[in-house]
mmCIF file of C-alpha atoms in Angstrom:
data_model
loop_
_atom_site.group_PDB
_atom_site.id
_atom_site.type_symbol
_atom_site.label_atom_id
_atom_site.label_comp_id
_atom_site.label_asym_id
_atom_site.label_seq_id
_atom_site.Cartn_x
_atom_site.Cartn_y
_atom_site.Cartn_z
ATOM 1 C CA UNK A 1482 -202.367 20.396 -61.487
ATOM 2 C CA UNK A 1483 -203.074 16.972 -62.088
ATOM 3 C CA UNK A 1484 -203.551 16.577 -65.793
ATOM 4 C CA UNK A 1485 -206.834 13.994 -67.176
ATOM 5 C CA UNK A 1486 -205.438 12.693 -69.778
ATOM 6 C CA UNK A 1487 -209.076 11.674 -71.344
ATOM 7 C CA UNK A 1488 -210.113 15.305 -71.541
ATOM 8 C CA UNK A 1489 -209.900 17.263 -74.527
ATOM 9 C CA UNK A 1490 -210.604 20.993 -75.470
ATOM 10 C CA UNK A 1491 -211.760 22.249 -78.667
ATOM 11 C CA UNK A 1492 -210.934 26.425 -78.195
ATOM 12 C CA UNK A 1493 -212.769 28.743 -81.515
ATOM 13 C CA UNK A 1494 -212.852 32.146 -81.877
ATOM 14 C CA UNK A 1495 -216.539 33.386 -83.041
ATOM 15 C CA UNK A 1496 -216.646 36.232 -85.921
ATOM 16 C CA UNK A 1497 -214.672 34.720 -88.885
ATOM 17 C CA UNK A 1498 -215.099 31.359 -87.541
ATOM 18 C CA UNK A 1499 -218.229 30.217 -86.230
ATOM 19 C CA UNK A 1500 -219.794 33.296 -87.619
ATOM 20 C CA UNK A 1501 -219.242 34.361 -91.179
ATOM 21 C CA UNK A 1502 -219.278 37.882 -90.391
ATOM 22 C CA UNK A 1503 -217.791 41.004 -87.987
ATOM 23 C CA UNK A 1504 -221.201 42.194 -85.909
ATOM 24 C CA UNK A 1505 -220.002 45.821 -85.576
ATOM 25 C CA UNK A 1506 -219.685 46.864 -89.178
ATOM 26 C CA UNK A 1507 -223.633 45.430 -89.595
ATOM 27 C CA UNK A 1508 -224.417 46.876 -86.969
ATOM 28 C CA UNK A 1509 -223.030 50.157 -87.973
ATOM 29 C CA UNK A 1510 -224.554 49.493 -91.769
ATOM 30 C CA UNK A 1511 -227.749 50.234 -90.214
ATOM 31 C CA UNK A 1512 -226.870 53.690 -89.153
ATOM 32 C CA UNK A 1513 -224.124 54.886 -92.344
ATOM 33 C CA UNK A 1514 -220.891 54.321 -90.009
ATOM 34 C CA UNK A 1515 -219.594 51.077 -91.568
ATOM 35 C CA UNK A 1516 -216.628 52.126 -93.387
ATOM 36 C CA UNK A 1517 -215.360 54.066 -90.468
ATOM 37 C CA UNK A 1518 -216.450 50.662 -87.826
ATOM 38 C CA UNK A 1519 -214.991 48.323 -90.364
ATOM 39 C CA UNK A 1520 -211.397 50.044 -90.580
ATOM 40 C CA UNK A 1521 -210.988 50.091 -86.614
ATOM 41 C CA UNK A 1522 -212.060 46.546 -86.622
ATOM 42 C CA UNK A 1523 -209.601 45.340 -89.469
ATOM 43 C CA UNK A 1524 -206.944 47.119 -87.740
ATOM 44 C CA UNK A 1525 -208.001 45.407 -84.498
ATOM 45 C CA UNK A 1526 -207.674 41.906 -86.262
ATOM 46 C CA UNK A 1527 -203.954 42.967 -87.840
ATOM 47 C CA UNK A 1528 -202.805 43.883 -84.437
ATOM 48 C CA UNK A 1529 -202.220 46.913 -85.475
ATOM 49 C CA UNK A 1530 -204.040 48.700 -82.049
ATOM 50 C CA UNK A 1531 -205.187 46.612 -79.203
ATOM 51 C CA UNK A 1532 -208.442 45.263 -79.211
ATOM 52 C CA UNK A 1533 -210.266 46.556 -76.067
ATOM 53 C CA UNK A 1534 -208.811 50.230 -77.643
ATOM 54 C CA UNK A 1535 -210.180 49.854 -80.789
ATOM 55 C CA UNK A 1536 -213.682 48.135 -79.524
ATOM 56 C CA UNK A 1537 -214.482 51.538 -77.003
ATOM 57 C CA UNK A 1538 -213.512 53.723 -80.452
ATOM 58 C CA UNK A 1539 -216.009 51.598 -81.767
ATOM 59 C CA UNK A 1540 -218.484 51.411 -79.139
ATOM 60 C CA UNK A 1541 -218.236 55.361 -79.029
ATOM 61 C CA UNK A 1542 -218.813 55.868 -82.516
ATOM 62 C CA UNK A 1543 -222.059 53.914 -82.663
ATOM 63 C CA UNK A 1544 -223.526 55.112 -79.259
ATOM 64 C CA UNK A 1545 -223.916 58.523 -80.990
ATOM 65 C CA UNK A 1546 -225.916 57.366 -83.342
ATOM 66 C CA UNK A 1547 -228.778 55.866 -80.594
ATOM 67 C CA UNK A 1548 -229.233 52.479 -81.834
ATOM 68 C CA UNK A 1549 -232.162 50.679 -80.386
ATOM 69 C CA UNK A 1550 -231.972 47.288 -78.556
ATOM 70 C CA UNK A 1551 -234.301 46.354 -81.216
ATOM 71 C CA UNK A 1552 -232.165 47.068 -83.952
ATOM 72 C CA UNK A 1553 -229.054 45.348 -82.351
ATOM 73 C CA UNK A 1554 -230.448 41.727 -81.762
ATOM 74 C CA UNK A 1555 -232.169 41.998 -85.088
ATOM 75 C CA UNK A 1556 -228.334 42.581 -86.527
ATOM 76 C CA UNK A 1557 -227.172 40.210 -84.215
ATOM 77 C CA UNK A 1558 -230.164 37.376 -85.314
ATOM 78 C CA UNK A 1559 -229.482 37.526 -88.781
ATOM 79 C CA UNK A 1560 -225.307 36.351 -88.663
ATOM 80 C CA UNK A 1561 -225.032 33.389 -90.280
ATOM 81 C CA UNK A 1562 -222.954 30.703 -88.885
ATOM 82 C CA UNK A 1563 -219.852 29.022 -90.920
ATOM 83 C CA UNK A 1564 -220.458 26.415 -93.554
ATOM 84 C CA UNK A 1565 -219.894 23.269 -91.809
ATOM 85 C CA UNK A 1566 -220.424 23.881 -88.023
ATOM 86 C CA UNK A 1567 -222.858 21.532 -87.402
ATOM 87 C CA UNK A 1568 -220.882 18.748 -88.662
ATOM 88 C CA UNK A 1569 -217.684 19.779 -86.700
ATOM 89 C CA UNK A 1570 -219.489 20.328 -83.335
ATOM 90 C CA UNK A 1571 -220.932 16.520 -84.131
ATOM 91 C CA UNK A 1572 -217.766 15.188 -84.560
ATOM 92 C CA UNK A 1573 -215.798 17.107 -81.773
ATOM 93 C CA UNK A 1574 -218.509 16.045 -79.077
ATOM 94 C CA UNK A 1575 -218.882 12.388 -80.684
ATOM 95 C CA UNK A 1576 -214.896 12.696 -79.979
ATOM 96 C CA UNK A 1577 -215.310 13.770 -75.798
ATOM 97 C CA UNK A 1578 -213.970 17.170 -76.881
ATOM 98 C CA UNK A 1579 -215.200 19.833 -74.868
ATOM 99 C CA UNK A 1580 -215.948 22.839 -76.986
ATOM 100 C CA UNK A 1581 -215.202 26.693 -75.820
ATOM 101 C CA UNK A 1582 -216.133 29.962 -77.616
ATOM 102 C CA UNK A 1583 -214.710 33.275 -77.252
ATOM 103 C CA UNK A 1584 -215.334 36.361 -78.696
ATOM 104 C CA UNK A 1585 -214.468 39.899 -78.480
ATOM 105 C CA UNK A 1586 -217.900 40.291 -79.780
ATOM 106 C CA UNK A 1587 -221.037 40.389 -77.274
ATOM 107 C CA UNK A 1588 -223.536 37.832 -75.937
ATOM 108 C CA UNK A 1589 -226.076 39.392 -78.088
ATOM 109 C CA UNK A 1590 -224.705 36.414 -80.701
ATOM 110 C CA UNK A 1591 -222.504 34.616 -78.328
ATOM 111 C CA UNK A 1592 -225.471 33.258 -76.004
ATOM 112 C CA UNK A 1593 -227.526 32.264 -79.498
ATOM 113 C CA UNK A 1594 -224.573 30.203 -80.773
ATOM 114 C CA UNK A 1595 -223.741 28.383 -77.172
ATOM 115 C CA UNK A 1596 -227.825 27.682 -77.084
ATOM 116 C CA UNK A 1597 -228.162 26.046 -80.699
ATOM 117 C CA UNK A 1598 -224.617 23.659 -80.321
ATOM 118 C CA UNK A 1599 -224.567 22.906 -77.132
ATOM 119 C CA UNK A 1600 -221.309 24.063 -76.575
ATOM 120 C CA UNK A 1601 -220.062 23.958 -72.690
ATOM 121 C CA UNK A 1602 -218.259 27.213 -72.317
ATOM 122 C CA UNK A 1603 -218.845 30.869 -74.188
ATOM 123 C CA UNK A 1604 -217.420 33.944 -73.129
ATOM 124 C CA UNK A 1605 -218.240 37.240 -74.602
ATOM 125 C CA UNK A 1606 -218.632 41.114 -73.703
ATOM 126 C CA UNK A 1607 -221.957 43.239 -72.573
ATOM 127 C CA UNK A 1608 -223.382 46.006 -74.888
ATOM 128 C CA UNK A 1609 -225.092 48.110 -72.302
ATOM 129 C CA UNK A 1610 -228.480 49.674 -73.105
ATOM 130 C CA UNK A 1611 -229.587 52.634 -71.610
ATOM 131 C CA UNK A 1612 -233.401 53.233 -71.966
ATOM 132 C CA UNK A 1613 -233.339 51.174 -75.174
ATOM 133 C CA UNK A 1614 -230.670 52.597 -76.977
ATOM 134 C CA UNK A 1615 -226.824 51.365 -77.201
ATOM 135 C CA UNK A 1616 -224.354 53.373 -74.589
ATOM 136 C CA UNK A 1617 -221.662 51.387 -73.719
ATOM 137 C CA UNK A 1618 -219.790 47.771 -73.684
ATOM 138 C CA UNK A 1619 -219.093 46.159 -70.261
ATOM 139 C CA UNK A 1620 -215.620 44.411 -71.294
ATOM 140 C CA UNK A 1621 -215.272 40.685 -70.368
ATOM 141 C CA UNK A 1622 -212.843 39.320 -73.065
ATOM 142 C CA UNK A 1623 -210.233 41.743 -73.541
ATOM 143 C CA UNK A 1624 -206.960 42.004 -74.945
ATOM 144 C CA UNK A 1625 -206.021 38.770 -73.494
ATOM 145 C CA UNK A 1626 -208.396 35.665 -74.832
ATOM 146 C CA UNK A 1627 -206.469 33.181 -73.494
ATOM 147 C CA UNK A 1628 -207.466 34.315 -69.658
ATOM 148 C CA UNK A 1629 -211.006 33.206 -69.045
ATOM 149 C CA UNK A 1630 -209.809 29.985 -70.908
ATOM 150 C CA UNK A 1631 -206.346 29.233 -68.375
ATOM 151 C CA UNK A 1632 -209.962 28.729 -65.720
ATOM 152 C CA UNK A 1633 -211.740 26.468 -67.829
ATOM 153 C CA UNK A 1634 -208.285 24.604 -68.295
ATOM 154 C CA UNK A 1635 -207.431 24.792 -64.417
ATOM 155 C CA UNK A 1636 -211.414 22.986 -63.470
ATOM 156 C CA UNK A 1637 -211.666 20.557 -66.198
ATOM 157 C CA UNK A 1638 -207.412 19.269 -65.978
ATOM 158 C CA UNK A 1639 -207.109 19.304 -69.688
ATOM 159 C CA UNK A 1640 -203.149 18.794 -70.785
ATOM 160 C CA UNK A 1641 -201.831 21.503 -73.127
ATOM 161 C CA UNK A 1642 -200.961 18.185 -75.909
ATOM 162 C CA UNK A 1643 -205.016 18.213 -75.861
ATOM 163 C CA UNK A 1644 -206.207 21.648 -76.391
ATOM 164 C CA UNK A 1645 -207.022 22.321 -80.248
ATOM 165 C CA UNK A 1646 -207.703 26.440 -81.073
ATOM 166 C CA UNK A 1647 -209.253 27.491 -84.121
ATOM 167 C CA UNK A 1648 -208.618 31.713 -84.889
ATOM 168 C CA UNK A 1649 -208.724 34.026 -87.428
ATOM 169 C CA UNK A 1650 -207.236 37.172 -85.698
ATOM 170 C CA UNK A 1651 -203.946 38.776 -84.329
ATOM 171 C CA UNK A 1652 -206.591 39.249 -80.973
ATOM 172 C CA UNK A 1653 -206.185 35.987 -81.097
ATOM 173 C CA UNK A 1654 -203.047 35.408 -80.468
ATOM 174 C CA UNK A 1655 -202.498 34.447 -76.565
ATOM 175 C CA UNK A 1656 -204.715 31.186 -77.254
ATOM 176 C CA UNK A 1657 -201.856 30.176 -79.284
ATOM 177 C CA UNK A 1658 -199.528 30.013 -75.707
ATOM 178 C CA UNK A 1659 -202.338 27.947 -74.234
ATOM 179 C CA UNK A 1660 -203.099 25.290 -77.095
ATOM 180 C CA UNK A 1661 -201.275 22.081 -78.270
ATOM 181 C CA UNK A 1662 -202.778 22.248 -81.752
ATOM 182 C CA UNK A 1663 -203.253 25.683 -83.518
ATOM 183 C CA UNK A 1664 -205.262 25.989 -86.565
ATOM 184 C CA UNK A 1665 -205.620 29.446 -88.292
ATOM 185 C CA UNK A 1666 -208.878 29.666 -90.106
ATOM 186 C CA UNK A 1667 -209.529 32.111 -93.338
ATOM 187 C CA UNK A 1668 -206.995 33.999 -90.930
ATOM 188 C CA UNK A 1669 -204.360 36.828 -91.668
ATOM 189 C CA UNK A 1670 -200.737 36.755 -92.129
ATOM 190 C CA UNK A 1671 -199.524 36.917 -88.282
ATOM 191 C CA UNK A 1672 -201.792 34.067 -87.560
ATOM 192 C CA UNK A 1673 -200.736 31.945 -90.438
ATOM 193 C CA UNK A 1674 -197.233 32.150 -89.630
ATOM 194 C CA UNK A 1675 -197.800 30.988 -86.165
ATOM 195 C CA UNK A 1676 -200.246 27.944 -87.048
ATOM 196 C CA UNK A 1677 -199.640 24.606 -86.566
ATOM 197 C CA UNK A 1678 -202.334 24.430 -89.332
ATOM 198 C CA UNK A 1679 -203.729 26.594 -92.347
ATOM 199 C CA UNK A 1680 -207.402 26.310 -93.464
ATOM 200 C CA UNK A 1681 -208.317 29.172 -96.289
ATOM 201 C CA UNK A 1682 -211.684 27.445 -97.506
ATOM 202 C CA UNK A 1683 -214.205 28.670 -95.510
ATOM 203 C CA UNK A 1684 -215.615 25.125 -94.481
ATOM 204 C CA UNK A 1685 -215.429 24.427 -90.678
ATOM 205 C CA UNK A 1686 -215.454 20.602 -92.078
ATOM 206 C CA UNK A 1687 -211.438 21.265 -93.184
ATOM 207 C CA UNK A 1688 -210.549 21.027 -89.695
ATOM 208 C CA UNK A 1689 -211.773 17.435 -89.124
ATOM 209 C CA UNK A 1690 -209.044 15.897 -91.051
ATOM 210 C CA UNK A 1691 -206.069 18.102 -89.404
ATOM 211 C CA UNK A 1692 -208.153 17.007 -85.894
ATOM 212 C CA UNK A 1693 -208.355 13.175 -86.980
ATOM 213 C CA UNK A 1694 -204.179 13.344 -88.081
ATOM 214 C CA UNK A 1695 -203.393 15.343 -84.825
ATOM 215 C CA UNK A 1696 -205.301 13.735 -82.131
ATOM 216 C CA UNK A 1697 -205.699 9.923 -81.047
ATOM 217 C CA UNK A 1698 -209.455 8.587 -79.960
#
């Protein structure tokens, strides 16, 4: 591949990071099932079992409960985004970074965020509705998050020494093997021992410093 040395890539998880919040445990508020969503999801973002696994468990407890469309994009409408973002997303783009989401999460959110910042690549999965109630996730991002990205790196010729990731979860993980610049954000243990970088305020504005000490414009 012949690298462009001009292009960077700025690589963020969503839930934790660009959203201050986990959708499924909301969205399972709304129906009594979010202690039992929220431990399968915690143990998703320890590592402790895979992520596609623990998103079907998921997926299977709350299609029992026939949730409405209705009542998922309302959920998925009210996350609030991370102190800071606006400012970040500024800076990066001011900077020629192109800027990537990814989310084990589902487009319900993903396609709201990529709309409101601009932001050049999102990938997400599909909650599938079935006469206007929740039975099923088509899965897109899976155990692997650093796959859809290896394409975006492949088009655009982006060198590794230019990629900057920004993750909160051990799902997050294989981004790591694909980025130059690694910053783990209000993250867990696993990730913080593999950072380049350690943010625990939960202010997307940290990372501008760590971006302005690590990268030359």
């Amino acid at each position: 591949m012949v690298i462009n040395k001009n292009k960077k890539l700025a690589i963020f998880d969503v839930e934790g990071v660009l959203i201050d919040a986990e959708y499924l445990p909301l969205l399972a508020k709304t129906v009594g099932k979010e202690r039992e969503v929220w431990e399968i999801t915690k143990m998703g973002l320890e590592g402790k079992v895979s992520w596609e696994e623990g998103l079907i468990k998921r997926i299977d407890i709350l299609q029992k409960e026939n949730i409405t469309f209705q009542t998922a994009i309302s959920v998925a409408n009210s996350l609030p985004y991370t102190s800071g973002i606006k400012e970040v997303f500024k800076f990066l783009q001011e900077n020629n970074f192109l800027i990537s989401a990814i989310s084990g999460g589902f487009s319900l959110f993903v396609n709201r965020l990529k709309e409101d910042f601009n932001i050049d690549y999102a990938f997400s999965n599909e909650l599938i509705f079935e006469n206007g109630f929740l039975r099923g996730v088509k899965i897109k991002v899976g155990n692997d998050k650093s796959a859809p990205l290896k394409n975006i790196i492949e088009k655009e010729k982006i060198s590794k020494n230019n990629i900057l990731c920004v993750v909160d979860g051990a799902n997050d993980l294989k981004i790591f093997d694909i980025s130059g610049f690694k910053i783990a954000f209000c993250a867990n243990d696993i990730v913080k021992q593999k950072a380049d970088a350690i943010v625990d305020k939960k202010d997307l504005r940290e990372i501008i410093p760590l971006i302005n000490k690590n990268f030359s414009f």
